[in-house]
mmCIF file of C-alpha atoms and ligand atoms in Angstrom:
data_model
loop_
_atom_site.group_PDB
_atom_site.id
_atom_site.type_symbol
_atom_site.label_atom_id
_atom_site.label_comp_id
_atom_site.label_asym_id
_atom_site.label_seq_id
_atom_site.Cartn_x
_atom_site.Cartn_y
_atom_site.Cartn_z
ATOM 1 C CA MET A 3 -15.220 -20.371 2.519
ATOM 2 C CA LYS A 4 -11.625 -20.907 3.558
ATOM 3 C CA LYS A 5 -10.785 -21.645 7.203
ATOM 4 C CA GLU A 6 -8.617 -18.707 8.174
ATOM 5 C CA LYS A 7 -9.081 -16.068 10.813
ATOM 6 C CA VAL A 8 -7.627 -12.793 9.642
ATOM 7 C CA LEU A 9 -6.648 -9.659 11.567
ATOM 8 C CA ILE A 10 -6.041 -6.383 9.737
ATOM 9 C CA VAL A 11 -4.057 -3.852 11.747
ATOM 10 C CA GLY A 12 -4.439 -0.275 10.537
ATOM 11 C CA ALA A 13 -7.623 -1.171 8.675
ATOM 12 C CA GLY A 14 -8.968 2.386 8.724
ATOM 13 C CA GLY A 15 -6.433 3.642 6.187
ATOM 14 C CA GLN A 16 -6.538 3.933 2.410
ATOM 15 C CA ILE A 17 -5.675 0.292 1.714
ATOM 16 C CA GLY A 18 -7.248 -1.243 4.812
ATOM 17 C CA VAL A 19 -10.853 -0.296 4.141
ATOM 18 C CA GLU A 20 -10.884 -1.899 0.702
ATOM 19 C CA LEU A 21 -8.707 -4.839 1.669
ATOM 20 C CA ALA A 22 -11.017 -5.625 4.587
ATOM 21 C CA LEU A 23 -14.024 -5.736 2.257
ATOM 22 C CA ALA A 24 -12.196 -7.966 -0.197
ATOM 23 C CA LEU A 25 -10.897 -10.334 2.495
ATOM 24 C CA ARG A 26 -14.378 -10.550 4.024
ATOM 25 C CA ASN A 27 -15.592 -11.778 0.643
ATOM 26 C CA VAL A 28 -12.904 -14.465 0.573
ATOM 27 C CA TYR A 29 -12.979 -15.665 4.200
ATOM 28 C CA GLY A 30 -16.442 -14.652 5.403
ATOM 29 C CA ASN A 31 -17.337 -11.414 7.219
ATOM 30 C CA ASP A 32 -16.971 -12.838 10.721
ATOM 31 C CA ASN A 33 -13.524 -14.282 9.994
ATOM 32 C CA VAL A 34 -11.904 -10.938 9.192
ATOM 33 C CA ILE A 35 -11.359 -8.615 12.145
ATOM 34 C CA ALA A 36 -10.585 -5.056 11.186
ATOM 35 C CA SER A 37 -8.676 -2.965 13.714
ATOM 36 C CA ASP A 38 -7.318 0.541 13.981
ATOM 37 C CA ILE A 39 -6.346 3.068 16.631
ATOM 38 C CA LYS A 40 -9.377 5.162 15.711
ATOM 39 C CA GLU A 41 -13.142 4.625 15.698
ATOM 40 C CA ALA A 42 -14.364 2.288 12.954
ATOM 41 C CA HIS A 43 -14.685 3.615 9.412
ATOM 42 C CA PRO A 44 -18.419 3.169 8.579
ATOM 43 C CA ILE A 45 -17.627 0.666 5.796
ATOM 44 C CA LEU A 46 -15.695 -1.498 8.273
ATOM 45 C CA ARG A 47 -18.224 -1.222 11.078
ATOM 46 C CA ASP A 48 -21.105 -2.239 8.853
ATOM 47 C CA SER A 49 -19.423 -5.226 7.222
ATOM 48 C CA GLY A 50 -17.933 -7.266 10.096
ATOM 49 C CA PRO A 51 -16.118 -7.344 13.443
ATOM 50 C CA TYR A 52 -14.032 -4.364 14.532
ATOM 51 C CA ALA A 53 -11.552 -3.822 17.360
ATOM 52 C CA MET A 54 -9.741 -0.712 18.558
ATOM 53 C CA LEU A 55 -6.010 -1.511 18.540
ATOM 54 C CA ASN A 56 -2.889 0.594 18.750
ATOM 55 C CA ALA A 57 -0.428 -1.101 16.378
ATOM 56 C CA MET A 58 2.418 -0.334 18.807
ATOM 57 C CA ASP A 59 0.755 -2.050 21.758
ATOM 58 C CA ALA A 60 2.341 -5.509 21.632
ATOM 59 C CA ILE A 61 0.399 -6.844 24.614
ATOM 60 C CA ALA A 62 -2.969 -5.798 23.218
ATOM 61 C CA MET A 63 -2.024 -7.190 19.801
ATOM 62 C CA LEU A 64 -1.027 -10.551 21.276
ATOM 63 C CA GLU A 65 -4.192 -10.705 23.380
ATOM 64 C CA LEU A 66 -6.431 -9.990 20.412
ATOM 65 C CA ILE A 67 -4.641 -12.594 18.288
ATOM 66 C CA LYS A 68 -5.026 -15.241 21.010
ATOM 67 C CA LYS A 69 -8.590 -14.348 21.945
ATOM 68 C CA GLU A 70 -9.810 -14.466 18.344
ATOM 69 C CA GLY A 71 -7.711 -17.453 17.243
ATOM 70 C CA ILE A 72 -6.115 -15.374 14.470
ATOM 71 C CA THR A 73 -4.137 -17.292 11.826
ATOM 72 C CA GLN A 74 -3.116 -14.455 9.459
ATOM 73 C CA VAL A 75 -2.269 -10.801 10.051
ATOM 74 C CA TYR A 76 -2.128 -7.930 7.572
ATOM 75 C CA LEU A 77 -0.168 -5.083 9.180
ATOM 76 C CA LEU A 78 -1.022 -1.869 7.336
ATOM 77 C CA ALA A 79 -0.464 0.764 10.023
ATOM 78 C CA ALA A 80 2.279 3.149 8.882
ATOM 79 C CA VAL A 81 3.364 6.754 8.642
ATOM 80 C CA LEU A 82 3.822 7.583 4.933
ATOM 81 C CA SER A 83 6.466 9.592 3.104
ATOM 82 C CA ALA A 84 5.310 13.206 3.461
ATOM 83 C CA THR A 85 4.079 12.944 7.060
ATOM 84 C CA GLY A 86 7.178 10.969 7.971
ATOM 85 C CA GLU A 87 9.500 13.827 7.027
ATOM 86 C CA LYS A 88 7.785 16.079 9.565
ATOM 87 C CA ASP A 89 8.687 13.821 12.497
ATOM 88 C CA PRO A 90 11.187 11.189 11.321
ATOM 89 C CA LYS A 91 11.746 9.511 14.689
ATOM 90 C CA ARG A 92 8.022 9.019 15.206
ATOM 91 C CA ALA A 93 7.680 7.540 11.707
ATOM 92 C CA TRP A 94 10.551 5.149 12.368
ATOM 93 C CA ASP A 95 9.121 4.090 15.734
ATOM 94 C CA ILE A 96 5.619 3.438 14.433
ATOM 95 C CA ASN A 97 6.697 1.709 11.227
ATOM 96 C CA MET A 98 9.359 -0.490 12.827
ATOM 97 C CA GLN A 99 8.036 -1.289 16.287
ATOM 98 C CA SER A 100 4.697 -2.505 14.971
ATOM 99 C CA LEU A 101 6.428 -4.816 12.489
ATOM 100 C CA LEU A 102 9.079 -6.221 14.821
ATOM 101 C CA GLN A 103 6.572 -7.028 17.548
ATOM 102 C CA LEU A 104 4.244 -8.691 15.041
ATOM 103 C CA LEU A 105 7.069 -10.824 13.602
ATOM 104 C CA ASP A 106 7.847 -12.105 17.113
ATOM 105 C CA ILE A 107 4.190 -12.759 17.886
ATOM 106 C CA ALA A 108 3.818 -14.570 14.556
ATOM 107 C CA VAL A 109 6.691 -16.948 15.334
ATOM 108 C CA GLN A 110 5.511 -17.491 18.921
ATOM 109 C CA GLU A 111 1.875 -18.101 17.985
ATOM 110 C CA LYS A 112 2.739 -20.046 14.800
ATOM 111 C CA LEU A 113 0.646 -17.801 12.567
ATOM 112 C CA THR A 114 0.327 -19.185 9.055
ATOM 113 C CA LYS A 115 0.915 -15.963 7.087
ATOM 114 C CA ILE A 116 1.825 -12.319 7.574
ATOM 115 C CA TYR A 117 1.377 -9.505 5.070
ATOM 116 C CA TRP A 118 3.307 -6.264 5.383
ATOM 117 C CA PRO A 119 3.365 -3.660 2.602
ATOM 118 C CA SER A 120 6.493 -2.025 1.285
ATOM 119 C CA SER A 121 6.719 0.817 -1.215
ATOM 120 C CA ILE A 122 8.512 2.336 -4.194
ATOM 121 C CA ALA A 123 9.888 4.677 -1.501
ATOM 122 C CA VAL A 124 12.618 2.098 -0.787
ATOM 123 C CA PHE A 125 14.352 3.422 -3.917
ATOM 124 C CA GLY A 126 16.343 6.647 -3.981
ATOM 125 C CA SER A 127 18.000 8.980 -6.454
ATOM 126 C CA THR A 128 20.919 6.581 -7.028
ATOM 127 C CA THR A 129 18.491 3.903 -8.302
ATOM 128 C CA PRO A 130 17.903 3.642 -12.076
ATOM 129 C CA ARG A 131 14.806 5.837 -12.509
ATOM 130 C CA ASN A 132 13.097 4.193 -15.460
ATOM 131 C CA GLY A 133 12.038 0.562 -15.368
ATOM 132 C CA THR A 134 13.538 0.174 -11.880
ATOM 133 C CA PRO A 135 14.334 -3.536 -11.515
ATOM 134 C CA GLN A 136 13.525 -5.813 -8.578
ATOM 135 C CA GLN A 137 17.151 -5.923 -7.483
ATOM 136 C CA THR A 138 19.118 -2.727 -7.853
ATOM 137 C CA VAL A 139 20.822 0.067 -5.919
ATOM 138 C CA VAL A 140 18.626 0.818 -2.874
ATOM 139 C CA GLU A 141 19.451 4.006 -0.989
ATOM 140 C CA PRO A 142 16.193 5.522 0.297
ATOM 141 C CA ARG A 143 16.320 9.192 1.325
ATOM 142 C CA THR A 144 13.034 9.497 3.239
ATOM 143 C CA VAL A 145 12.525 8.021 6.687
ATOM 144 C CA TYR A 146 9.506 6.200 5.263
ATOM 145 C CA GLY A 147 11.710 4.565 2.616
ATOM 146 C CA VAL A 148 14.388 3.724 5.179
ATOM 147 C CA SER A 149 11.782 2.069 7.421
ATOM 148 C CA LYS A 150 10.250 0.135 4.533
ATOM 149 C CA TYR A 151 13.604 -1.183 3.323
ATOM 150 C CA ALA A 152 14.692 -2.116 6.848
ATOM 151 C CA GLY A 153 11.327 -3.842 7.277
ATOM 152 C CA GLU A 154 11.792 -5.823 4.069
ATOM 153 C CA LEU A 155 15.132 -7.074 5.379
ATOM 154 C CA TRP A 156 13.539 -8.052 8.698
ATOM 155 C CA CYS A 157 10.768 -9.928 6.867
ATOM 156 C CA GLN A 158 13.345 -11.806 4.825
ATOM 157 C CA TYR A 159 15.341 -12.522 7.988
ATOM 158 C CA TYR A 160 12.345 -13.960 9.833
ATOM 159 C CA ASN A 161 11.530 -16.109 6.828
ATOM 160 C CA GLN A 162 15.050 -17.516 6.630
ATOM 161 C CA ARG A 163 15.664 -17.824 10.353
ATOM 162 C CA TRP A 164 12.255 -18.982 11.590
ATOM 163 C CA GLY A 165 10.487 -20.123 8.431
ATOM 164 C CA LEU A 166 7.833 -17.437 8.905
ATOM 165 C CA ASP A 167 5.652 -17.055 5.815
ATOM 166 C CA VAL A 168 5.744 -13.287 5.489
ATOM 167 C CA ARG A 169 4.958 -11.688 2.127
ATOM 168 C CA SER A 170 5.256 -8.157 0.845
ATOM 169 C CA LEU A 171 4.716 -5.847 -2.138
ATOM 170 C CA ARG A 172 6.340 -2.551 -3.081
ATOM 171 C CA TYR A 173 3.180 -0.597 -3.847
ATOM 172 C CA PRO A 174 3.324 2.332 -6.234
ATOM 173 C CA GLY A 175 1.049 5.342 -5.572
ATOM 174 C CA LEU A 176 -2.452 3.971 -4.963
ATOM 175 C CA ILE A 177 -5.573 5.652 -6.286
ATOM 176 C CA SER A 178 -8.902 4.911 -4.643
ATOM 177 C CA TRP A 179 -12.350 6.399 -4.093
ATOM 178 C CA LYS A 180 -13.782 4.455 -1.112
ATOM 179 C CA SER A 181 -11.148 5.637 1.346
ATOM 180 C CA ALA A 182 -8.809 8.634 1.406
ATOM 181 C CA PRO A 183 -5.015 8.464 1.360
ATOM 182 C CA GLY A 184 -3.100 10.100 4.180
ATOM 183 C CA GLY A 185 0.272 11.781 4.123
ATOM 184 C CA GLY A 186 1.791 10.409 0.928
ATOM 185 C CA THR A 187 3.619 12.077 -1.960
ATOM 186 C CA THR A 188 1.418 10.339 -4.515
ATOM 187 C CA ASP A 189 -1.824 11.596 -2.889
ATOM 188 C CA TYR A 190 -2.214 14.301 -5.551
ATOM 189 C CA ALA A 191 -3.442 11.620 -7.957
ATOM 190 C CA VAL A 192 -6.457 11.048 -5.698
ATOM 191 C CA GLU A 193 -7.106 14.693 -4.750
ATOM 192 C CA ILE A 194 -7.150 15.704 -8.401
ATOM 193 C CA TYR A 195 -10.284 13.624 -9.117
ATOM 194 C CA HIS A 196 -12.161 15.086 -6.134
ATOM 195 C CA GLU A 197 -11.220 18.630 -7.139
ATOM 196 C CA ALA A 198 -12.023 18.032 -10.810
ATOM 197 C CA LEU A 199 -15.572 17.044 -9.876
ATOM 198 C CA LYS A 200 -16.044 19.724 -7.209
ATOM 199 C CA HIS A 201 -14.234 22.788 -8.563
ATOM 200 C CA LYS A 202 -13.141 21.894 -12.115
ATOM 201 C CA LYS A 203 -9.629 22.966 -11.197
ATOM 202 C CA TYR A 204 -6.684 21.681 -9.189
ATOM 203 C CA THR A 205 -3.407 23.089 -7.937
ATOM 204 C CA CYS A 206 -0.875 20.276 -7.899
ATOM 205 C CA PHE A 207 1.901 20.069 -5.305
ATOM 206 C CA LEU A 208 4.141 18.292 -7.831
ATOM 207 C CA SER A 209 5.412 19.797 -11.080
ATOM 208 C CA GLU A 210 3.882 19.146 -14.483
ATOM 209 C CA HIS A 211 6.264 16.452 -15.736
ATOM 210 C CA THR A 212 6.906 14.476 -12.546
ATOM 211 C CA TYR A 213 6.387 10.850 -13.535
ATOM 212 C CA LEU A 214 5.642 8.355 -10.764
ATOM 213 C CA PRO A 215 4.530 4.711 -10.737
ATOM 214 C CA MET A 216 0.815 4.457 -9.927
ATOM 215 C CA MET A 217 -1.954 1.855 -9.561
ATOM 216 C CA TYR A 218 -5.729 1.743 -9.204
ATOM 217 C CA MET A 219 -6.785 0.297 -5.851
ATOM 218 C CA ASP A 220 -8.740 -2.585 -7.418
ATOM 219 C CA ASP A 221 -5.511 -3.877 -8.945
ATOM 220 C CA ALA A 222 -3.601 -3.419 -5.686
ATOM 221 C CA ILE A 223 -6.184 -5.336 -3.654
ATOM 222 C CA ARG A 224 -6.416 -8.178 -6.152
ATOM 223 C CA GLY A 225 -2.608 -8.336 -6.368
ATOM 224 C CA THR A 226 -2.299 -8.479 -2.585
ATOM 225 C CA ILE A 227 -4.772 -11.333 -2.260
ATOM 226 C CA GLU A 228 -3.223 -13.209 -5.192
ATOM 227 C CA LEU A 229 0.210 -12.899 -3.586
ATOM 228 C CA MET A 230 -1.138 -14.172 -0.272
ATOM 229 C CA GLU A 231 -3.002 -17.073 -1.889
ATOM 230 C CA ALA A 232 -0.097 -18.201 -4.079
ATOM 231 C CA PRO A 233 1.498 -21.517 -3.062
ATOM 232 C CA GLN A 234 4.658 -21.044 -0.959
ATOM 233 C CA GLU A 235 6.947 -22.407 -3.649
ATOM 234 C CA MET A 236 5.957 -19.577 -5.998
ATOM 235 C CA ILE A 237 7.123 -16.924 -3.525
ATOM 236 C CA LYS A 238 10.806 -17.124 -4.346
ATOM 237 C CA SER A 239 11.592 -13.596 -3.155
ATOM 238 C CA ARG A 240 11.138 -12.759 0.510
ATOM 239 C CA MET A 241 12.055 -9.148 -0.079
ATOM 240 C CA ALA A 242 8.980 -7.219 -1.240
ATOM 241 C CA TYR A 243 8.010 -7.629 -4.897
ATOM 242 C CA ASN A 244 8.061 -4.671 -7.272
ATOM 243 C CA LEU A 245 4.473 -4.159 -8.430
ATOM 244 C CA SER A 246 3.471 -1.931 -11.290
ATOM 245 C CA ALA A 247 0.526 -0.908 -13.436
ATOM 246 C CA MET A 248 1.136 2.536 -14.971
ATOM 247 C CA SER A 249 3.346 5.597 -14.837
ATOM 248 C CA PHE A 250 2.052 9.111 -15.479
ATOM 249 C CA SER A 251 2.732 12.781 -14.763
ATOM 250 C CA PRO A 252 0.309 15.393 -13.364
ATOM 251 C CA ALA A 253 -0.057 16.774 -16.907
ATOM 252 C CA GLU A 254 -1.087 13.352 -18.213
ATOM 253 C CA ILE A 255 -3.651 12.625 -15.503
ATOM 254 C CA ALA A 256 -5.091 16.125 -16.119
ATOM 255 C CA ALA A 257 -5.387 15.351 -19.842
ATOM 256 C CA SER A 258 -7.107 12.065 -19.015
ATOM 257 C CA ILE A 259 -9.642 13.934 -16.824
ATOM 258 C CA GLN A 260 -10.211 16.546 -19.559
ATOM 259 C CA LYS A 261 -11.547 13.776 -21.817
ATOM 260 C CA HIS A 262 -14.529 13.661 -19.411
ATOM 261 C CA ILE A 263 -14.500 17.232 -18.031
ATOM 262 C CA PRO A 264 -13.159 19.463 -20.859
ATOM 263 C CA GLU A 265 -13.271 22.653 -18.748
ATOM 264 C CA PHE A 266 -10.985 21.145 -16.064
ATOM 265 C CA THR A 267 -7.754 23.102 -15.518
ATOM 266 C CA ILE A 268 -4.605 22.349 -13.540
ATOM 267 C CA ASP A 269 -1.812 24.564 -12.278
ATOM 268 C CA TYR A 270 1.325 23.747 -10.334
ATOM 269 C CA ALA A 271 2.745 24.863 -6.997
ATOM 270 C CA PRO A 272 5.399 22.298 -6.077
ATOM 271 C CA ASP A 273 6.210 22.052 -2.348
ATOM 272 C CA PHE A 274 8.577 19.880 -0.256
ATOM 273 C CA ARG A 275 6.990 16.760 -1.711
ATOM 274 C CA GLN A 276 8.593 17.543 -5.094
ATOM 275 C CA GLN A 277 11.985 16.610 -3.686
ATOM 276 C CA ILE A 278 10.614 13.291 -2.400
ATOM 277 C CA ALA A 279 9.076 12.516 -5.794
ATOM 278 C CA ASP A 280 12.304 13.443 -7.592
ATOM 279 C CA GLY A 281 14.128 10.774 -5.615
ATOM 280 C CA TRP A 282 11.709 8.009 -6.573
ATOM 281 C CA PRO A 283 11.477 5.887 -9.722
ATOM 282 C CA ALA A 284 9.424 7.167 -12.656
ATOM 283 C CA SER A 285 8.463 3.630 -13.628
ATOM 284 C CA ILE A 286 8.910 0.145 -12.203
ATOM 285 C CA ASP A 287 9.884 -3.179 -13.758
ATOM 286 C CA ASP A 288 7.728 -5.782 -12.043
ATOM 287 C CA SER A 289 8.572 -8.704 -14.310
ATOM 288 C CA VAL A 290 9.723 -10.802 -11.321
ATOM 289 C CA ALA A 291 6.222 -10.637 -9.755
ATOM 290 C CA ARG A 292 4.704 -11.400 -13.168
ATOM 291 C CA ASP A 293 7.014 -14.368 -13.524
ATOM 292 C CA HIS A 294 6.857 -15.801 -9.966
ATOM 293 C CA TRP A 295 3.146 -15.589 -9.155
ATOM 294 C CA ASN A 296 1.551 -14.381 -12.404
ATOM 295 C CA TRP A 297 0.849 -10.789 -11.420
ATOM 296 C CA LYS A 298 -1.035 -8.833 -14.086
ATOM 297 C CA HIS A 299 -2.571 -5.355 -13.830
ATOM 298 C CA GLU A 300 -5.924 -4.482 -15.389
ATOM 299 C CA PHE A 301 -6.255 -0.701 -15.102
ATOM 300 C CA ASP A 302 -4.392 1.843 -17.228
ATOM 301 C CA LEU A 303 -4.740 5.613 -16.799
ATOM 302 C CA ASP A 304 -7.868 6.173 -18.909
ATOM 303 C CA LYS A 305 -9.679 3.131 -17.521
ATOM 304 C CA MET A 306 -8.890 4.309 -13.996
ATOM 305 C CA THR A 307 -10.017 7.875 -14.742
ATOM 306 C CA ALA A 308 -13.361 6.619 -16.031
ATOM 307 C CA ALA A 309 -13.816 4.443 -12.920
ATOM 308 C CA MET A 310 -12.767 7.193 -10.478
ATOM 309 C CA LEU A 311 -15.020 9.862 -11.977
ATOM 310 C CA HIS A 312 -17.926 7.446 -12.235
ATOM 311 C CA ASN A 313 -17.628 6.217 -8.634
ATOM 312 C CA LEU A 314 -16.915 9.612 -7.059
ATOM 313 C CA SER A 315 -19.834 11.303 -8.764
ATOM 314 C CA LYS A 316 -22.323 8.721 -7.438
HETATM 315 N N1 LIG B 20 1.960 6.397 -1.602
HETATM 316 C C1 LIG B 20 3.137 6.381 -0.786
HETATM 317 C C2 LIG B 20 3.598 7.733 -0.464
HETATM 318 O O1 LIG B 20 3.428 8.607 -1.292
HETATM 319 C C3 LIG B 20 4.236 5.627 -1.468
HETATM 320 O O2 LIG B 20 4.281 4.361 -0.960
HETATM 321 O O3 LIG B 20 4.161 7.952 0.572
#
């Protein structure tokens, strides 16, 4: 087991639950403290230490870090794209304040590594939509995207100014079965599997041919840990890395489900999230991550569909 003491902030969310389990495998259950503003998710409570922590409470965060002798922090607390548009100032405050206070604590306490996720939401409608490169026009139009891009710049700044080892990935839409997503534009790609099993039909809030970059959670978790374990000299970008696995539309994921559930039907009732999706890339070029630290995805659409339906029907 490696000698690190890890704190996950916002561990009760879609990524946090699975990342906590994976990190507990790497560092030992007792060396990974999961925290969130809410009561522990049963998976977290049963697998290791848990603390209640408001990500915006700098004093409580510092105290917990000192008390537990934390060496690495994964800050996952965030308001996502769809929820963010309902109260933009709140999204900005939560997403930014939690990061800025952690960056200061990390420098002060000499933490060895920080992880902070970014998103494809940093891109906007002026960005090349297909095969969006690592470095390109970046003009986000959602408050979530604005906060993620600003955060990337802060992470890069703290790395250059203070030598802080902070690493980041631009996640595509993440699809998981252990924990539910909350408030994102890509959430339809999770809901659709639940509805396919329960009701054999789904009404999608995005239109039929809306292509978005997507990834199965297993790939995202492995990618995150591989990024964090890579030697410093491989991390040549301190902005977040583009990360990609697949790109599909609602019609294509429906067709993939119909291979297992032929009677499944989908219809479409696009809402305000359509406009968010229309401003995002359809597919991502992640060759820089593949080149710098050997990123490689394992799940394509059909492999993911088989895994999702299998795991959700258990
Ligand atoms: N899944 C996120 C969202 O839809 C994108 O990072 O907001």
